[in-house]
Short mmCIF file of C-alpha atoms and ligand atoms in Angstrom, two decimals:
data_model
loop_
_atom_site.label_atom_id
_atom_site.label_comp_id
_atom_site.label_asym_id
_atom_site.label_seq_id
_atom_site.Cartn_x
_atom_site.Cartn_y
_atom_site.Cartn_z
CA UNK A 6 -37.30 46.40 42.75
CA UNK A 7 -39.57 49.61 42.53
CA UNK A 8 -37.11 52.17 41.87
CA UNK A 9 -37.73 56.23 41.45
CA UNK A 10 -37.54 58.77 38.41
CA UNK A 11 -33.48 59.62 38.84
CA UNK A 12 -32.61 55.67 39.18
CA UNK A 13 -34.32 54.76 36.33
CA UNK A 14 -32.69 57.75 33.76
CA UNK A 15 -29.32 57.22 35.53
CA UNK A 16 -29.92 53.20 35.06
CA UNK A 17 -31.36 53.60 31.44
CA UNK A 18 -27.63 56.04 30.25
CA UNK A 19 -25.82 53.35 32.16
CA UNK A 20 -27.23 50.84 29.57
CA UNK A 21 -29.61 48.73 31.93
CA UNK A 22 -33.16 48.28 31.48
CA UNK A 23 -36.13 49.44 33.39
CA UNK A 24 -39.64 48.79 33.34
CA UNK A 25 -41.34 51.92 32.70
CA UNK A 26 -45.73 52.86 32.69
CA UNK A 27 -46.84 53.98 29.77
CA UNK A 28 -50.98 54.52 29.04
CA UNK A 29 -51.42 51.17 27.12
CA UNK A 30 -49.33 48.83 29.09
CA UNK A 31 -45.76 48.79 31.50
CA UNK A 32 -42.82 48.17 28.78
CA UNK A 33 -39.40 46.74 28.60
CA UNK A 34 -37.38 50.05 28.39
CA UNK A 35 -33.58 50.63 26.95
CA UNK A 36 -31.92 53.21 25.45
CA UNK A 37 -32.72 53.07 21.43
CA UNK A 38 -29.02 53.76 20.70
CA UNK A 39 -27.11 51.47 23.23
CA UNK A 40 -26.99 48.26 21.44
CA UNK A 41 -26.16 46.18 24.37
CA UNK A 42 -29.44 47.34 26.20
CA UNK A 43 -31.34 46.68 23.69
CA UNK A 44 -30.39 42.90 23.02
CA UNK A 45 -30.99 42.11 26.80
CA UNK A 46 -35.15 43.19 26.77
CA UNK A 47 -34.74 41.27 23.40
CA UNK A 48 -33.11 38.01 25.90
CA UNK A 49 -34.75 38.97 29.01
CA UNK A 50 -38.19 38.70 27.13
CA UNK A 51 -37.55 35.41 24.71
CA UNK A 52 -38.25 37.55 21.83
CA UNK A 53 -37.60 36.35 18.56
CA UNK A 54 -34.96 38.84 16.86
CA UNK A 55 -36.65 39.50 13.92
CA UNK A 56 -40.11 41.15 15.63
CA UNK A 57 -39.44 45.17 15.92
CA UNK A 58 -39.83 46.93 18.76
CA UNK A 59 -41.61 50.57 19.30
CA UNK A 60 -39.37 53.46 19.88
CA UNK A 61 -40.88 56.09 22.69
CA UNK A 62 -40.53 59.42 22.51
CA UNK A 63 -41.35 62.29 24.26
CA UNK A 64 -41.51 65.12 21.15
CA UNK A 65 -41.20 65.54 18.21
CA UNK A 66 -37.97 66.76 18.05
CA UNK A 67 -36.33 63.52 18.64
CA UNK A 68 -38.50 61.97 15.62
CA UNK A 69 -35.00 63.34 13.37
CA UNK A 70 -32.94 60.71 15.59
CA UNK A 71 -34.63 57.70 14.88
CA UNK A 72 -36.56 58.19 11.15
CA UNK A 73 -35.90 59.77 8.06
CA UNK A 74 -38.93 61.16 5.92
CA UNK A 75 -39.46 62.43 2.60
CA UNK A 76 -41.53 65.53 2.56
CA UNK A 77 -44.68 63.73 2.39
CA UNK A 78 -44.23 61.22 5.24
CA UNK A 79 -43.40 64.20 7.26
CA UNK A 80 -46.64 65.98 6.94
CA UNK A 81 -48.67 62.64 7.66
CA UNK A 82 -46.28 61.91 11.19
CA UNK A 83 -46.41 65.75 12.08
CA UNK A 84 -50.44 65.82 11.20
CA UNK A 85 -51.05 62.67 13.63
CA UNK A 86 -48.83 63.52 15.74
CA UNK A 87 -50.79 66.72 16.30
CA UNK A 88 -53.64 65.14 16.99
CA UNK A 89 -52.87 61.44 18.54
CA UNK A 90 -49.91 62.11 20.22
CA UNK A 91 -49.00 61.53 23.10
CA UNK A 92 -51.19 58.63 22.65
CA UNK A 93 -51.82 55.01 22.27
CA UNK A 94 -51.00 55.24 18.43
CA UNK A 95 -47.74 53.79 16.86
CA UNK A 96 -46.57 55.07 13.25
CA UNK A 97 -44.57 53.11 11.31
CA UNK A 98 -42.18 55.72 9.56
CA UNK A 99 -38.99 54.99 7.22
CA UNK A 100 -35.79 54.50 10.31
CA UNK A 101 -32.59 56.33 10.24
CA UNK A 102 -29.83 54.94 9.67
CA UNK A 103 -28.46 55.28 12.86
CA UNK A 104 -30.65 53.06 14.76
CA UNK A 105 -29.30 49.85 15.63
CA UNK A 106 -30.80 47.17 13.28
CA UNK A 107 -31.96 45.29 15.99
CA UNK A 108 -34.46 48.02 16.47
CA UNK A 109 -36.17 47.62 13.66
CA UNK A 110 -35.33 43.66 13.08
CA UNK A 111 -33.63 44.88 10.13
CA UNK A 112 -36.46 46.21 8.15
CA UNK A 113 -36.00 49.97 6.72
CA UNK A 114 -39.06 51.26 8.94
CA UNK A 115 -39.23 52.13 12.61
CA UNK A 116 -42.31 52.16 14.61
CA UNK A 117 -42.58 55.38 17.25
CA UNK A 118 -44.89 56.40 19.62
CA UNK A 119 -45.31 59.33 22.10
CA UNK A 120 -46.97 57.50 25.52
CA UNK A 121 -49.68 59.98 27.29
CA UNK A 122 -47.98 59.10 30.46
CA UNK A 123 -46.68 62.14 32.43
CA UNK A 124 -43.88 59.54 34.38
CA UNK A 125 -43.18 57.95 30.83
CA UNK A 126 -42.30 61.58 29.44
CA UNK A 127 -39.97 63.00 32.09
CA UNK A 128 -38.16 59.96 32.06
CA UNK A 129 -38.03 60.04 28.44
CA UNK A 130 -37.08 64.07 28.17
CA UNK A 131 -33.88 63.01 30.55
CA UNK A 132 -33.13 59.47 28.50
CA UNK A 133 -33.86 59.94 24.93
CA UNK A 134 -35.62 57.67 22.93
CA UNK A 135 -36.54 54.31 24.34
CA UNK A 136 -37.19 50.80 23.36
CA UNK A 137 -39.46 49.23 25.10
CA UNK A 138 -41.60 46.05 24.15
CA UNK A 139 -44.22 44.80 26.60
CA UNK A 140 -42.74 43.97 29.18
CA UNK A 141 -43.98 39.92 29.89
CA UNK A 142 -41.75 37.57 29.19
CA UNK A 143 -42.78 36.02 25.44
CA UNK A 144 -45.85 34.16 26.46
CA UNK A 145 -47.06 35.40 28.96
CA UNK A 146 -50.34 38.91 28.46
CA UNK A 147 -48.85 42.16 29.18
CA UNK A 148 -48.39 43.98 31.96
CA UNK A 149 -51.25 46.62 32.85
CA UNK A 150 -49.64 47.18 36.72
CA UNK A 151 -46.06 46.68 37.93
CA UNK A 152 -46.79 44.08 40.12
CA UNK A 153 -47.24 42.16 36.90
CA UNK A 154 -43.95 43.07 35.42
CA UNK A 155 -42.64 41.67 38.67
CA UNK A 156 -44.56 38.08 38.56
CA UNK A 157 -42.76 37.59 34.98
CA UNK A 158 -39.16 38.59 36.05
CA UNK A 159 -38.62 38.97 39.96
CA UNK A 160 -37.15 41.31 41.98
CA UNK A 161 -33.92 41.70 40.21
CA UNK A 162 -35.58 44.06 37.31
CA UNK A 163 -35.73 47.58 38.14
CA UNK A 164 -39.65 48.77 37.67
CA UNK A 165 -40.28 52.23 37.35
CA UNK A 166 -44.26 52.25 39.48
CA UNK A 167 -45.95 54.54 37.54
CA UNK A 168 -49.63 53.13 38.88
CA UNK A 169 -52.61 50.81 36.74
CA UNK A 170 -52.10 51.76 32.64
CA UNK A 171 -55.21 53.24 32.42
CA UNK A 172 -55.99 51.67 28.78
CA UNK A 173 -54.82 48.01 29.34
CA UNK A 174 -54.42 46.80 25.63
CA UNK A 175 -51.68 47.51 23.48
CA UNK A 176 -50.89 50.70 21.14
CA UNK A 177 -52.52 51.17 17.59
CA UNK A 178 -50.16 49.89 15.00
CA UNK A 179 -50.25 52.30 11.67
CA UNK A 180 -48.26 51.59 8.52
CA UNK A 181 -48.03 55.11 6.82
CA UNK A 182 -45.13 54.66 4.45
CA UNK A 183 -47.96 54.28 1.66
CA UNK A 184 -51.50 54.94 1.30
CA UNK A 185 -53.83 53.53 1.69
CA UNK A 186 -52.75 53.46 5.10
CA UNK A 187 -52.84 49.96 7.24
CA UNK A 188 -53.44 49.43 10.58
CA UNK A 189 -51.05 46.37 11.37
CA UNK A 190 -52.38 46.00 14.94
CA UNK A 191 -55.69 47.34 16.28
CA UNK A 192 -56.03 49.23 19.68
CA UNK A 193 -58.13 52.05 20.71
CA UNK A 194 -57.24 54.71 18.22
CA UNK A 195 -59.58 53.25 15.14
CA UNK A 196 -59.12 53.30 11.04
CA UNK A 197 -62.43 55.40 11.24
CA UNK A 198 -60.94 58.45 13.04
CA UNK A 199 -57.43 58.12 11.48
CA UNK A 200 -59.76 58.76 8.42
CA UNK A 201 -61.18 61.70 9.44
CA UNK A 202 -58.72 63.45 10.63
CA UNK A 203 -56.09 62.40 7.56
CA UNK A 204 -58.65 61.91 4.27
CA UNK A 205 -56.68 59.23 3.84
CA UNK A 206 -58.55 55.58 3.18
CA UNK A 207 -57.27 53.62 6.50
CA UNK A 208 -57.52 49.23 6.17
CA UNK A 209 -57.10 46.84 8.12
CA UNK A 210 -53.83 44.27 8.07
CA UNK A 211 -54.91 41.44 6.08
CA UNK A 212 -52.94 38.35 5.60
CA UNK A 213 -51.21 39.80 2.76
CA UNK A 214 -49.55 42.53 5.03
CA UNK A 215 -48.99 40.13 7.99
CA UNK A 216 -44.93 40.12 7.71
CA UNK A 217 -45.01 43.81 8.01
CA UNK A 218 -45.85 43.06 11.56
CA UNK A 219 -43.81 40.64 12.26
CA UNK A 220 -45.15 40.23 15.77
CA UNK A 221 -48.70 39.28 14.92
CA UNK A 222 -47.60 36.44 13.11
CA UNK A 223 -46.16 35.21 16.43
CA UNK A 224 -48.56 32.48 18.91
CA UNK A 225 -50.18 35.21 21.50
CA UNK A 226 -50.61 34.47 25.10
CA UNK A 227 -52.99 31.50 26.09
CA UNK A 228 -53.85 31.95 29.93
CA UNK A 229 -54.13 28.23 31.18
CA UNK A 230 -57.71 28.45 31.65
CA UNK A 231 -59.41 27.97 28.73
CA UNK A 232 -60.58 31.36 27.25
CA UNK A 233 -63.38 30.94 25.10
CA UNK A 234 -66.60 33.36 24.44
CA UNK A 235 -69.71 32.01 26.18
CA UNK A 236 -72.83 30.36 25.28
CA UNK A 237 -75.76 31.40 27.58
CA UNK A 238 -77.32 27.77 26.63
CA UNK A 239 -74.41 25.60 27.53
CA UNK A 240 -73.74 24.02 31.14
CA UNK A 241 -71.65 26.76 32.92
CA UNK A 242 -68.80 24.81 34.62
CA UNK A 243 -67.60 24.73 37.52
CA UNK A 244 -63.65 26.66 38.03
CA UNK A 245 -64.85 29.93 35.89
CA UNK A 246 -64.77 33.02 35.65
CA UNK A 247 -67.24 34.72 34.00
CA UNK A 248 -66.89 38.22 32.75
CA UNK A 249 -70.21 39.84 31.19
CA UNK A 250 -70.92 43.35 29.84
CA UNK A 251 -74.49 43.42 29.71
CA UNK A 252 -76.38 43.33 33.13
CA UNK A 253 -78.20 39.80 32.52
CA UNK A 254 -75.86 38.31 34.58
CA UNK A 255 -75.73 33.86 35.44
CA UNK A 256 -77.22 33.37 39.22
CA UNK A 257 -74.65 34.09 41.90
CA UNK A 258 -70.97 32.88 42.95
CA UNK A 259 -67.66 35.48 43.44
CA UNK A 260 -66.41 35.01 39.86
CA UNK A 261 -68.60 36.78 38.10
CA UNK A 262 -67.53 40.49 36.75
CA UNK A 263 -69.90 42.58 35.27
CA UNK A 264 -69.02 45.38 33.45
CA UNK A 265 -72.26 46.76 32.73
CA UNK A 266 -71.82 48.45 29.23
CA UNK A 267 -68.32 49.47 30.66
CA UNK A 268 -65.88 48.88 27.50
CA UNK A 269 -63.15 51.33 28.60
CA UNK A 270 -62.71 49.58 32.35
CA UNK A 271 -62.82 45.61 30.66
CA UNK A 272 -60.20 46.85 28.29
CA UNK A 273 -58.24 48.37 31.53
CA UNK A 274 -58.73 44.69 33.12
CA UNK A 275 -58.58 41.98 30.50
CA UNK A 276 -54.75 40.95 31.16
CA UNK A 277 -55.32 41.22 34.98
CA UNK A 278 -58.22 38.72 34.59
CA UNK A 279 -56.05 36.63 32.36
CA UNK A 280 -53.34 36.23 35.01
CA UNK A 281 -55.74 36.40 37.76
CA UNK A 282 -57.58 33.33 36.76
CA UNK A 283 -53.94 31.59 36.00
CA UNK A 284 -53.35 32.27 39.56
CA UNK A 285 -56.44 30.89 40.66
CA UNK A 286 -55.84 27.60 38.83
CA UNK A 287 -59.22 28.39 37.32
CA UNK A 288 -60.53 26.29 33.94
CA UNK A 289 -62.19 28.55 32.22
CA UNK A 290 -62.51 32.25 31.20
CA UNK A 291 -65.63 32.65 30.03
CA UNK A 292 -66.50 36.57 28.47
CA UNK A 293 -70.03 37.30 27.11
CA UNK A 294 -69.73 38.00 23.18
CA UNK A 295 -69.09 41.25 22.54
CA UNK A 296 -71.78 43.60 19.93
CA UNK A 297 -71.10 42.06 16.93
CA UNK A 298 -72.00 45.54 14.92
CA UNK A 299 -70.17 47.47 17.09
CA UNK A 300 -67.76 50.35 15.35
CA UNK A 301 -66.24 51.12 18.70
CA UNK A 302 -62.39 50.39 18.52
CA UNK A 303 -61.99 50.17 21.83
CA UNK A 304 -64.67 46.75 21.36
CA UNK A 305 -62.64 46.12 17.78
CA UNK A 306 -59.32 45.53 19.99
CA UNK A 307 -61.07 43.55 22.81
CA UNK A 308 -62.23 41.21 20.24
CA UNK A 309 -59.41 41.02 18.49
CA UNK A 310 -57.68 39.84 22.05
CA UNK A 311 -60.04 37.72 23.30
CA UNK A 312 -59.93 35.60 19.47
CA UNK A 313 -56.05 35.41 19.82
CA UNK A 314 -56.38 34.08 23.82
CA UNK A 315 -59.14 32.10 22.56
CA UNK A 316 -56.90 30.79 19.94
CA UNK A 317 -59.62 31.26 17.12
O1 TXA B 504 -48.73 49.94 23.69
C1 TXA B 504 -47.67 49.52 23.22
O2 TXA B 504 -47.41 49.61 22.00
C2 TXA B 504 -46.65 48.90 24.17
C3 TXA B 504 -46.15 50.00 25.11
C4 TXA B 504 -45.04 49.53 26.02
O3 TXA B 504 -45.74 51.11 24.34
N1 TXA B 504 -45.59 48.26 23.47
C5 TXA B 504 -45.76 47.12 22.77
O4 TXA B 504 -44.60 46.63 22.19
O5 TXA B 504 -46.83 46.54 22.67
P1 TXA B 504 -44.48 45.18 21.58
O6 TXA B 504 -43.02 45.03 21.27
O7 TXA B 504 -45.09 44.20 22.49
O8 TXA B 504 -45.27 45.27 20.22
C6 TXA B 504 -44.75 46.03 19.12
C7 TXA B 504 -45.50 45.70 17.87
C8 TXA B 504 -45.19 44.30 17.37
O9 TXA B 504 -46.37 43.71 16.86
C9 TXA B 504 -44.17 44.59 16.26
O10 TXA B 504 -44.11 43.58 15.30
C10 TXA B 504 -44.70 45.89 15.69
O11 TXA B 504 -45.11 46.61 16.84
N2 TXA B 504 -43.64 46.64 15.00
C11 TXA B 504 -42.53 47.20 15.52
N3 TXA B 504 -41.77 47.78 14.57
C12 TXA B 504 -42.41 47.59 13.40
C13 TXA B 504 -42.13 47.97 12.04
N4 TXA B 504 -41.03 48.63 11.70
N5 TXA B 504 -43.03 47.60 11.09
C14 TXA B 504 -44.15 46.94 11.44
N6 TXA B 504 -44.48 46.56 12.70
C15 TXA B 504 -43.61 46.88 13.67
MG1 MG B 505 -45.92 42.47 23.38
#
């Protein structure tokens, strides 16, 4: 049930759990500190125990809750904080104590983010910090409007309508308990501008550094259509969708969607399309390749979606 701004802080203290907006995509909120609340998103979701979830905050102030930092770890979160947050970037910091270890799926980090949602924030400036995974059950792409959250779990979960996430792919996921830093998840904030605005070298996760994200390791949503990228010289068959970016477009029918150059707005729609096309009983998602060159995080993340859906 859509519920309104009071509900959902008086539900959240109570030790329930809401679906909240954020920017990036809806999540699975509970207080950080109520352990109870924080085990159901991990049940209501089918989430293994040991993948982390993102603490959400809504200043900095609450950062001495939830993380403990030596003197330089503090001037790299209070540097990119300056800049990125609120934002759709997710530091991975060294955790406090006093966070439940189900938090932080026992590792001695804790990943925190500020959302650039105004709804997300006032909530969050009456609640305290929040957990709050995607909220799709384990399986299934996140949820980019609340109508999605309530396909996954019904009427029964409180949902806090906060309107389309105006991204539509998950937060950046930054390691910066060492340097050089790692991005352990891409998204639209990039290792090139983390550069420039740190001087600190910024990689990308490689395999080595996969089981300090212990959720990429995890199999990523498959729609039932088949999602693969598309060859203009093969047959085009029937039951598709086709989703282009370039205006050279296949001949005619209702399931084409042309973006048109328009990374931002496919990024906003990719999991809408995904569950879209499951509704449809469609066969096949079929999305142009994307510029192979390209240095554009925004196209980076895309990619890096598509390949996991794609299951290459
Ligand atoms: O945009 C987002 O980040 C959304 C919205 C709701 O904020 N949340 C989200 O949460 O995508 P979730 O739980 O679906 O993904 C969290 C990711 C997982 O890949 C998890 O493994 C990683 O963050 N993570 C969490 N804590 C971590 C830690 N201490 N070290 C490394 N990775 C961590
Ligand atoms: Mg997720």
């Amino acid at each position: 049930m859509i519920v309104n701004l009071n509900t959902a802080a008086f539900l959240l203290k109570s030790g329930d759990v809401v679906a909240i907006p954020t920017e990036t995509v809806y999540g699975l909120a509970a207080d950080a500190f109520q352990l109870q609340a924080v085990k159901k998103t991990f049940q209501m979701k089918g989430r293994p125990a040991d993948n982390p979830l993102i603490v959400h905050i809504s200043n900095t102030s609450q950062l001495s809750q939830i993380s403990q930092l030596n003197v330089e770890e503090r001037k790299r979160v209070e540097l990119l904080a300056s800049v990125f947050w609120p934002g759709p970037l997710t530091l991975v910091m060294q955790r406090s104590p006093q966070l439940p270890d189900l938090v932080t799926g026992g590792l001695s980090t804790v990943a925190v983010r500020m959302p650039d949602h105004e709804v997300a924030l006032q909530l969050i400036e009456r609640t305290g910090p929040l957990t709050a995974p995607s909220a799709n059950r384990s399986g299934r792409p996140s949820p980019t409007r609340a109508i999605h959250v309530m396909q996954d779990f019904g009427d029964g979960l409180a949902v806090l309508d906060g309107g389309n996430s105006r991204i539509g792919l998950e937060s950046s996921v930054l390691d910066i308990t060492q340097t050089p830093f790692v991005i352990l998840r891409k998204g639209v904030v990039g290792a090139e501008e983390i550069e420039r605005v740190t001087g600190t070298e910024t990689l990308l996760r490689s395999d080595r550094d996969l089981r300090r994200s212990p959720g990429t390791r995890y199999t990523h949503y498959k729609p039932e259509a088949d999602v693969r990228w598309l060859n203009p010289d093969e047959e085009m068959p029937d039951g598709s969708i086709f989703v282009m970016h370039t205006s050279s477009s296949p001949d005619g029918g209702d399931d084409i969607l042309c973006y048109d150059g328009d990374f931002d707005t496919l990024a906003r729609d990719l999991y809408d399309i995904f569950r879209t096309a499951d509704y449809q009983n469609k066969k096949y998602i079929l999305i142009e390749d994307l510029p192979e060159d390209s240095e554009n995080p925004v196209i980076q993340a895309l990619r890096d979606r598509i390949d996991r859906a794609a299951g290459s």
